[in-house]
Amino acid sequence: MTQPARPAKARRRMTLKEVERFITLLAEANPDAASELVFGDDYTLLVAVVLSAQATDASVNRATAGLFRDAPDPAAMVALGEDGVGAHIRSIGLWRTKARNVVALSQRLLDQYAGQVPHDRAALEALPGVGRKTANVVMNVAFGDSTMAVDTHIFRIGNRTGLAPGKTPRAVEDQLIARIPAPMLRPAHHWLILHGRYVCKARRPECWRCPAQEPCQYTPKNLTPP
């Protein structure tokens, strides 16, 4: 798998006290942070996350509105078939591969788990189209586990701010789990993703409206709006 380009390095790694302060400030600014994917249950969450790879949540939500109406469960998805799934998701990237994976994982759920999404990392990662990041999202959102799904936004924040520097997504994930206070870890997944999506952006972080700029070790900060 191609690793994301490493963002500009922070001047230093945050202290554990600064990490707690950083996450606290994000929480205070966005206390009700949650996934922006639209889903109805564990199964539709799993499918939506699989479809979201290299696609925006907004584009996935547009595609799944019709897909989940026609196929709200694994049996209906298998009956719909690859062509039927593909007809709903052609607007998102890699739709042919994703249609194949969605049908295959739905069949696997029927064959091995009575149509239920397993609460087990190894079982999730063995499903077609499901990697560690997808498994982490499902475990966090569906089952309430304190997992950290490192997407491009969290990878960037971990390195740019000094929160959890690492050369790979797994290295950043391990650092975040080790450094964020345990009671804050599960919701921190959402606080960080949304912060990276809307404030700490890839091309130019909008530091002038960042609630956590004080403990952040990024420099020089962009404190003046364009």
Coordinates of C-alpha atoms in Angstrom, one line a residue:
M1 CA 0.0 0.0 0.0
T2 CA 1.3 3.4 -0.9
Q3 CA 2.0 5.5 2.2
P4 CA 0.9 9.1 2.4
A5 CA 3.5 11.8 1.9
R6 CA 4.8 12.9 5.3
P7 CA 3.7 16.4 6.2
A8 CA 6.0 19.1 7.4
K9 CA 7.6 18.1 10.8
A10 CA 6.7 19.9 14.0
R11 CA 9.5 21.7 15.8
R12 CA 9.3 19.0 18.5
R13 CA 7.0 16.3 19.8
M14 CA 4.3 17.5 22.2
T15 CA 4.7 16.6 25.9
L16 CA 1.9 14.4 27.3
K17 CA 0.5 17.4 29.1
E18 CA 0.4 19.2 25.8
V19 CA -1.3 16.3 24.1
E20 CA -4.0 16.3 26.7
R21 CA -4.4 20.0 26.4
F22 CA -4.6 19.8 22.6
I23 CA -7.3 17.1 22.6
T24 CA -9.2 18.9 25.4
L25 CA -9.3 22.1 23.3
L26 CA -10.6 20.2 20.2
A27 CA -13.3 18.6 22.4
E28 CA -14.4 21.9 23.8
A29 CA -14.7 23.4 20.3
N30 CA -16.6 20.4 18.8
P31 CA -18.1 18.4 21.7
D32 CA -20.6 16.5 19.5
A33 CA -18.2 15.4 16.9
A34 CA -19.3 12.2 15.1
S35 CA -18.9 10.4 11.8
E36 CA -20.2 12.3 8.8
L37 CA -21.1 9.1 7.0
V38 CA -24.9 8.3 6.9
F39 CA -25.7 4.8 8.0
G40 CA -28.5 2.9 9.9
D41 CA -26.7 0.0 11.6
D42 CA -23.4 -1.8 11.9
Y43 CA -23.7 -3.3 8.4
T44 CA -24.5 -0.1 6.5
L45 CA -21.7 1.6 8.5
L46 CA -19.2 -1.1 7.3
V47 CA -20.3 -0.7 3.7
A48 CA -20.1 3.1 3.9
V49 CA -16.6 3.0 5.3
V50 CA -15.5 0.5 2.6
L51 CA -16.9 2.8 -0.1
S52 CA -15.3 5.9 1.5
A53 CA -11.7 4.9 0.6
Q54 CA -10.3 7.6 -1.7
A55 CA -13.7 9.3 -1.7
T56 CA -15.3 12.0 0.4
D57 CA -18.0 11.3 2.9
A58 CA -20.4 13.6 1.1
S59 CA -20.0 11.6 -2.2
V60 CA -20.5 8.3 -0.4
N61 CA -23.6 9.6 1.3
R62 CA -25.1 10.6 -2.1
A63 CA -24.3 7.1 -3.5
T64 CA -25.6 5.1 -0.5
A65 CA -28.9 6.9 -0.2
G66 CA -30.2 4.8 -3.0
L67 CA -28.0 1.8 -2.4
F68 CA -29.2 1.3 1.2
R69 CA -32.8 1.8 0.2
D70 CA -32.5 -1.1 -2.3
A71 CA -30.1 -3.2 -0.2
P72 CA -30.3 -2.5 3.5
D73 CA -28.8 -5.9 4.6
P74 CA -26.3 -8.5 3.4
A75 CA -28.8 -10.7 1.7
A76 CA -30.3 -7.9 -0.3
M77 CA -26.9 -6.7 -1.3
V78 CA -25.9 -10.1 -2.6
A79 CA -29.2 -10.3 -4.5
L80 CA -28.5 -6.9 -6.0
G81 CA -25.2 -8.1 -7.3
E82 CA -22.1 -6.3 -8.6
D83 CA -23.9 -4.6 -11.5
G84 CA -26.7 -3.4 -9.3
V85 CA -24.3 -2.1 -6.6
G86 CA -22.2 -0.5 -9.3
A87 CA -25.2 1.3 -10.8
H88 CA -25.6 3.1 -7.4
I89 CA -21.9 3.9 -6.8
R90 CA -20.5 4.9 -10.2
S91 CA -20.0 8.5 -8.9
I92 CA -17.3 7.5 -6.5
G93 CA -13.7 6.4 -7.2
L94 CA -12.8 2.8 -7.8
W95 CA -16.5 1.9 -8.0
R96 CA -16.0 -1.4 -9.8
T97 CA -13.6 -2.8 -7.2
K98 CA -15.8 -1.5 -4.4
A99 CA -18.9 -3.0 -5.9
R100 CA -17.2 -6.4 -6.1
N101 CA -15.9 -6.1 -2.5
V102 CA -19.3 -5.0 -1.1
V103 CA -21.0 -8.0 -2.6
A104 CA -18.2 -10.4 -1.5
L105 CA -18.1 -9.1 2.0
S106 CA -21.9 -9.4 2.3
Q107 CA -21.8 -13.0 1.2
R108 CA -19.0 -13.7 3.7
L109 CA -21.1 -12.2 6.5
L110 CA -24.0 -14.4 5.5
D111 CA -21.8 -17.5 5.2
Q112 CA -19.8 -17.1 8.4
Y113 CA -21.5 -14.7 10.7
A114 CA -25.3 -15.1 10.2
G115 CA -25.4 -11.7 8.4
Q116 CA -23.9 -9.9 11.4
V117 CA -20.8 -7.7 11.5
P118 CA -18.3 -9.4 13.7
H119 CA -16.9 -7.5 16.7
D120 CA -13.4 -8.9 16.1
R121 CA -10.4 -7.1 14.4
A122 CA -9.1 -10.2 12.6
A123 CA -12.5 -11.2 11.3
L124 CA -13.2 -7.7 10.1
E125 CA -9.8 -7.4 8.3
A126 CA -10.4 -10.8 6.6
L127 CA -13.5 -9.4 4.9
P128 CA -13.0 -8.3 1.2
G129 CA -12.1 -4.6 1.0
V130 CA -11.6 -4.2 4.7
G131 CA -8.2 -3.1 6.0
R132 CA -6.9 -1.9 9.4
K133 CA -8.3 1.6 9.0
T134 CA -11.8 0.4 8.0
A135 CA -11.8 -2.1 10.9
N136 CA -10.7 0.6 13.3
V137 CA -13.6 2.9 12.2
V138 CA -16.2 0.1 12.6
M139 CA -14.8 -1.0 16.0
N140 CA -14.8 2.6 17.2
V141 CA -18.2 3.7 15.9
A142 CA -20.2 0.5 16.0
F143 CA -18.8 -1.2 19.0
G144 CA -17.4 1.7 21.1
D145 CA -13.8 0.5 21.2
S146 CA -11.0 3.0 21.8
T147 CA -9.4 2.5 18.3
M148 CA -7.8 5.1 16.2
A149 CA -8.3 5.0 12.4
V150 CA -5.4 7.0 10.9
D151 CA -6.6 8.5 7.6
T152 CA -4.7 11.2 5.7
H153 CA -6.1 13.9 8.0
I154 CA -5.0 12.2 11.3
F155 CA -1.6 11.2 9.7
R156 CA -1.0 14.9 8.8
I157 CA -2.1 16.2 12.2
G158 CA 0.0 13.7 14.1
N159 CA 3.1 14.9 12.3
R160 CA 2.4 18.5 11.7
T161 CA 1.4 19.4 15.2
G162 CA 3.9 17.1 17.1
L163 CA 0.9 15.2 18.6
A164 CA 2.2 11.8 17.4
P165 CA 5.0 11.9 14.8
G166 CA 5.5 8.8 12.7
K167 CA 6.6 7.7 9.3
T168 CA 3.7 5.4 8.6
P169 CA 0.0 5.4 9.6
R170 CA 0.5 2.5 11.9
A171 CA 3.3 4.4 13.7
V172 CA 1.1 7.4 14.2
E173 CA -1.8 5.1 15.3
D174 CA 0.4 3.5 17.9
Q175 CA 1.7 6.8 19.2
L176 CA -1.8 8.3 19.5
I177 CA -3.1 5.3 21.4
A178 CA -0.1 5.5 23.8
R179 CA -0.2 9.3 24.2
I180 CA -3.9 10.3 24.3
P181 CA -5.4 9.8 27.8
A182 CA -7.5 6.6 27.7
P183 CA -10.9 8.3 28.5
M184 CA -10.4 10.6 25.6
L185 CA -9.2 8.1 23.0
R186 CA -12.4 6.9 21.4
P187 CA -14.0 10.4 20.7
A188 CA -10.5 11.7 19.8
H189 CA -10.9 9.8 16.5
H190 CA -13.7 12.1 15.5
W191 CA -12.2 15.3 16.9
L192 CA -9.0 14.8 14.9
I193 CA -10.5 13.7 11.6
L194 CA -12.9 16.7 11.6
H195 CA -10.2 19.1 12.7
G196 CA -8.0 17.9 9.8
R197 CA -10.8 18.0 7.3
Y198 CA -12.0 21.6 8.1
V199 CA -9.2 23.5 9.9
C200 CA -5.8 21.8 9.8
K201 CA -6.0 21.4 6.0
A202 CA -3.3 19.8 3.9
R203 CA -2.2 22.8 1.7
R204 CA -2.6 25.6 4.3
P205 CA -3.6 25.0 7.9
E206 CA -6.1 27.6 9.0
C207 CA -4.3 28.3 12.3
W208 CA -6.2 31.6 12.7
R209 CA -9.3 29.7 13.6
C210 CA -7.7 26.7 15.3
P211 CA -8.9 26.3 18.9
A212 CA -5.7 24.3 19.8
Q213 CA -3.0 26.4 18.4
E214 CA -1.4 27.1 21.8
P215 CA 0.0 23.5 22.4
C216 CA 0.5 22.8 18.6
Q217 CA 4.1 22.7 17.6
Y218 CA 3.6 23.6 13.9
T219 CA 5.7 26.6 12.8
P220 CA 5.3 29.1 11.4
K221 CA 1.6 29.3 12.1
N222 CA -0.7 30.9 9.6
L223 CA -2.4 33.4 11.9
T224 CA -3.7 35.7 9.2
P225 CA -6.7 34.7 7.0
P226 CA -5.9 35.0 3.2

